[in-house]
mmCIF file of C-alpha atoms in Angstrom:
data_model
loop_
_atom_site.group_PDB
_atom_site.id
_atom_site.type_symbol
_atom_site.label_atom_id
_atom_site.label_comp_id
_atom_site.label_asym_id
_atom_site.label_seq_id
_atom_site.Cartn_x
_atom_site.Cartn_y
_atom_site.Cartn_z
ATOM 1 C CA PHE A 16 -1.261 -8.078 39.014
ATOM 2 C CA VAL A 17 1.668 -5.697 39.446
ATOM 3 C CA GLU A 18 3.045 -6.537 36.293
ATOM 4 C CA THR A 19 0.734 -6.492 34.453
ATOM 5 C CA ILE A 20 -0.551 -2.443 36.625
ATOM 6 C CA LEU A 21 3.204 -1.917 35.392
ATOM 7 C CA ALA A 22 2.292 -2.914 31.994
ATOM 8 C CA ALA A 23 -0.347 -0.771 31.613
ATOM 9 C CA GLN A 24 1.819 2.014 33.825
ATOM 10 C CA ASN A 25 4.253 2.266 30.978
ATOM 11 C CA GLN A 26 1.767 2.235 28.067
ATOM 12 C CA LEU A 27 0.004 4.872 29.007
ATOM 13 C CA GLU A 28 3.452 6.685 29.653
ATOM 14 C CA ARG A 29 4.659 5.999 26.148
ATOM 15 C CA GLU A 30 0.747 7.725 24.893
ATOM 16 C CA GLN A 31 1.176 10.480 27.125
ATOM 17 C CA ASN A 32 4.784 11.069 25.034
ATOM 18 C CA LYS A 33 4.207 10.212 21.376
ATOM 19 C CA ARG A 34 1.013 13.239 22.270
ATOM 20 C CA GLN A 35 3.110 15.232 23.537
ATOM 21 C CA VAL A 36 5.805 15.384 20.972
ATOM 22 C CA ILE A 37 3.876 15.053 18.302
ATOM 23 C CA GLN A 38 1.723 18.576 19.364
ATOM 24 C CA LYS A 39 5.620 20.237 19.720
ATOM 25 C CA GLN A 40 6.468 19.470 16.853
ATOM 26 C CA LYS A 41 3.454 20.182 15.080
ATOM 27 C CA SER A 42 3.241 23.768 17.051
ATOM 28 C CA ARG A 43 7.022 23.959 15.618
ATOM 29 C CA LEU A 44 5.348 23.302 12.018
ATOM 30 C CA GLU A 45 3.028 25.760 12.015
ATOM 31 C CA SER A 46 5.673 28.729 13.294
ATOM 32 C CA GLY A 47 7.160 27.718 10.152
ATOM 33 C CA TYR A 48 10.264 26.199 11.923
ATOM 34 C CA TRP A 49 11.315 22.011 9.769
ATOM 35 C CA SER A 50 10.718 19.438 13.067
ATOM 36 C CA PHE A 51 12.121 15.963 11.292
ATOM 37 C CA PRO A 52 15.491 15.213 9.435
ATOM 38 C CA ALA A 53 16.865 18.052 7.066
ATOM 39 C CA PRO A 54 15.667 17.211 3.823
ATOM 40 C CA VAL A 55 19.639 16.463 1.050
ATOM 41 C CA GLY A 56 20.954 19.965 0.338
ATOM 42 C CA TYR A 57 20.103 21.500 3.384
ATOM 43 C CA ASP A 58 21.910 20.787 7.367
ATOM 44 C CA MET A 59 19.581 21.417 10.147
ATOM 45 C CA LYS A 60 21.456 24.149 12.427
ATOM 46 C CA LYS A 61 20.936 26.022 15.860
ATOM 47 C CA LYS A 62 20.792 30.530 14.163
ATOM 48 C CA SER A 63 21.260 33.171 17.023
ATOM 49 C CA ARG A 64 18.170 34.177 16.169
ATOM 50 C CA HIS A 65 15.404 31.667 16.182
ATOM 51 C CA THR A 66 14.171 29.027 18.652
ATOM 52 C CA GLY A 67 15.717 25.936 18.327
ATOM 53 C CA LYS A 68 17.429 24.213 15.087
ATOM 54 C CA VAL A 69 16.866 25.295 11.285
ATOM 55 C CA LEU A 70 17.331 24.511 7.846
ATOM 56 C CA VAL A 71 20.244 25.425 6.349
ATOM 57 C CA PRO A 72 21.105 24.878 2.858
ATOM 58 C CA ASN A 73 24.870 23.540 2.591
ATOM 59 C CA GLU A 74 27.321 22.393 -0.528
ATOM 60 C CA LYS A 75 24.881 20.076 -2.144
ATOM 61 C CA ALA A 76 22.408 22.995 -2.392
ATOM 62 C CA PRO A 77 23.020 24.945 -5.454
ATOM 63 C CA ILE A 78 23.284 21.416 -7.393
ATOM 64 C CA ILE A 79 19.890 20.869 -6.820
ATOM 65 C CA LYS A 80 19.442 24.522 -7.363
ATOM 66 C CA GLU A 81 20.755 24.018 -10.287
ATOM 67 C CA ALA A 82 18.539 20.534 -11.215
ATOM 68 C CA LEU A 83 15.109 22.069 -9.907
ATOM 69 C CA GLU A 84 15.572 24.834 -12.311
ATOM 70 C CA GLY A 85 16.844 23.442 -15.116
ATOM 71 C CA PHE A 86 13.938 20.620 -15.397
ATOM 72 C CA ALA A 87 11.992 24.321 -15.001
ATOM 73 C CA ASN A 88 13.510 25.119 -18.042
ATOM 74 C CA PHE A 89 13.709 21.898 -20.326
ATOM 75 C CA GLN A 90 17.557 21.356 -19.795
ATOM 76 C CA PHE A 91 15.694 17.843 -18.554
ATOM 77 C CA THR A 92 13.546 16.639 -19.820
ATOM 78 C CA HIS A 93 12.479 13.703 -18.075
ATOM 79 C CA LEU A 94 13.712 12.608 -13.949
ATOM 80 C CA THR A 95 16.030 9.824 -14.876
ATOM 81 C CA GLU A 96 18.507 12.792 -16.718
ATOM 82 C CA ILE A 97 17.543 14.384 -12.966
ATOM 83 C CA ALA A 98 18.869 11.069 -11.243
ATOM 84 C CA GLN A 99 21.627 10.636 -13.768
ATOM 85 C CA PHE A 100 22.749 14.707 -12.744
ATOM 86 C CA LEU A 101 22.695 14.521 -8.830
ATOM 87 C CA LYS A 102 24.204 10.649 -9.197
ATOM 88 C CA ASP A 103 27.221 12.437 -11.282
ATOM 89 C CA ARG A 104 27.779 15.792 -8.858
ATOM 90 C CA GLY A 105 27.433 13.187 -5.548
ATOM 91 C CA VAL A 106 24.411 13.898 -4.081
ATOM 92 C CA TYR A 107 23.072 10.607 -4.719
ATOM 93 C CA GLY A 108 25.203 7.607 -3.454
ATOM 94 C CA ILE A 109 26.487 5.236 -6.302
ATOM 95 C CA LYS A 110 23.266 2.723 -6.897
ATOM 96 C CA LYS A 111 22.295 4.017 -10.722
ATOM 97 C CA ALA A 112 20.352 6.744 -11.815
ATOM 98 C CA ASP A 113 17.471 4.591 -12.638
ATOM 99 C CA LYS A 114 17.181 3.944 -9.221
ATOM 100 C CA TYR A 115 16.287 7.690 -7.088
ATOM 101 C CA ILE A 116 13.540 8.393 -10.153
ATOM 102 C CA ASP A 117 11.189 8.128 -6.556
ATOM 103 C CA ALA A 118 13.815 10.379 -4.818
ATOM 104 C CA VAL A 119 14.406 12.601 -7.859
ATOM 105 C CA ARG A 120 9.953 13.141 -7.896
ATOM 106 C CA LEU A 121 9.693 13.670 -4.241
ATOM 107 C CA LEU A 122 12.342 16.111 -4.742
ATOM 108 C CA ILE A 123 10.473 17.897 -7.361
ATOM 109 C CA LEU A 124 7.153 18.143 -5.124
ATOM 110 C CA ASN A 125 9.009 18.956 -1.362
ATOM 111 C CA PRO A 126 7.925 23.001 -1.226
ATOM 112 C CA LEU A 127 10.651 22.838 1.640
ATOM 113 C CA TYR A 128 12.996 23.150 -1.392
ATOM 114 C CA ALA A 129 10.944 27.263 -2.224
ATOM 115 C CA GLY A 130 10.918 27.965 1.640
ATOM 116 C CA TYR A 131 7.589 26.428 2.965
ATOM 117 C CA ILE A 132 6.752 24.227 4.413
ATOM 118 C CA GLU A 133 3.576 21.799 4.957
ATOM 119 C CA TYR A 134 2.426 17.887 6.740
ATOM 120 C CA ALA A 135 -0.251 16.281 5.325
ATOM 121 C CA PRO A 136 -0.844 13.542 8.458
ATOM 122 C CA TRP A 137 -0.482 16.208 10.449
ATOM 123 C CA ASP A 138 -3.509 18.784 9.073
ATOM 124 C CA VAL A 139 -0.559 20.910 8.428
ATOM 125 C CA SER A 140 -1.051 23.385 5.407
ATOM 126 C CA ARG A 141 1.035 24.938 2.716
ATOM 127 C CA ARG A 142 2.408 28.649 4.859
ATOM 128 C CA LYS A 143 6.354 30.416 4.633
ATOM 129 C CA GLY A 144 9.301 28.535 6.529
ATOM 130 C CA VAL A 145 11.892 31.259 8.452
ATOM 131 C CA HIS A 146 14.190 29.037 6.316
ATOM 132 C CA ASP A 147 16.118 30.243 3.569
ATOM 133 C CA PRO A 148 15.395 28.903 -0.006
ATOM 134 C CA ILE A 149 16.485 27.130 -1.756
ATOM 135 C CA ILE A 150 14.468 28.188 -5.161
ATOM 136 C CA SER A 151 12.106 30.196 -6.477
ATOM 137 C CA LEU A 152 8.500 29.159 -6.115
ATOM 138 C CA GLY A 153 7.586 30.730 -9.690
ATOM 139 C CA THR A 154 10.343 27.778 -10.766
ATOM 140 C CA PHE A 155 8.175 25.198 -8.027
ATOM 141 C CA LEU A 156 4.950 25.854 -9.393
ATOM 142 C CA LYS A 157 6.951 25.055 -13.088
ATOM 143 C CA ASN A 158 7.968 22.313 -11.804
ATOM 144 C CA GLN A 159 4.592 21.514 -10.675
ATOM 145 C CA GLU A 160 2.656 21.898 -13.553
ATOM 146 C CA ARG A 161 5.938 19.863 -15.639
ATOM 147 C CA LEU A 162 4.751 16.876 -13.044
ATOM 148 C CA SER A 163 1.578 17.155 -14.018
ATOM 149 C CA SER A 164 1.367 17.493 -17.727
ATOM 150 C CA PRO A 165 2.310 13.933 -19.459
ATOM 151 C CA VAL A 166 5.579 13.891 -20.973
ATOM 152 C CA TYR A 167 5.409 12.618 -25.430
ATOM 153 C CA ILE A 168 9.125 12.729 -26.218
ATOM 154 C CA SER A 169 9.109 9.052 -28.553
ATOM 155 C CA ARG A 170 12.639 8.251 -27.794
ATOM 156 C CA ILE A 171 15.094 9.313 -25.670
ATOM 157 C CA MET A 172 18.470 10.398 -26.998
ATOM 158 C CA LYS A 173 21.798 9.330 -25.131
ATOM 159 C CA ASP A 174 23.984 12.272 -26.096
ATOM 160 C CA ARG A 175 23.294 16.173 -25.000
ATOM 161 C CA SER A 176 25.597 17.840 -27.216
ATOM 162 C CA GLU A 177 26.127 21.626 -27.240
ATOM 163 C CA ASP A 178 25.509 20.948 -31.457
ATOM 164 C CA PHE A 179 21.870 20.199 -30.589
ATOM 165 C CA GLU A 180 20.185 21.872 -27.951
ATOM 166 C CA LEU A 181 16.735 21.627 -28.526
ATOM 167 C CA ARG A 182 17.251 17.432 -29.085
ATOM 168 C CA ARG A 183 15.517 16.000 -26.936
ATOM 169 C CA LEU A 184 12.287 18.884 -27.021
ATOM 170 C CA VAL A 185 12.040 18.428 -30.978
ATOM 171 C CA ASN A 186 10.028 15.450 -32.536
#
């Protein structure tokens, strides 16, 4: 009987702790602070004028910026090209670039890189974050538009010669 009572009490404490943590994290998100592990290109660091830690761009941020802007400006026509670009520069690991397509898609869809925060599972709508953006909102919106529209390219050319810059775009 005592064991059952103690187990029930511990379960109640765990549920209350979970509720409190979610409530505090949601409040932090609503204030414009990211409350989860930092995504690629950012680190969580303590800043004097902020309460708690804030996302700060790290050494991979310029590479991510170049990849995201390259996709918006049609420098990269496929997600595999972005994955290969990021893999070659050490952002991703040793797997083949094809294995990182989902990660690249999430990278493009993430509003954190444009300086905004949202978290749909907790009904936190998109709002301006307190962290520094890596890309502009315009670049982010161009990327959203590119991902949502179908791209029809009959064949992927492996050659990226500067003599033929439009090779991947013109059928």
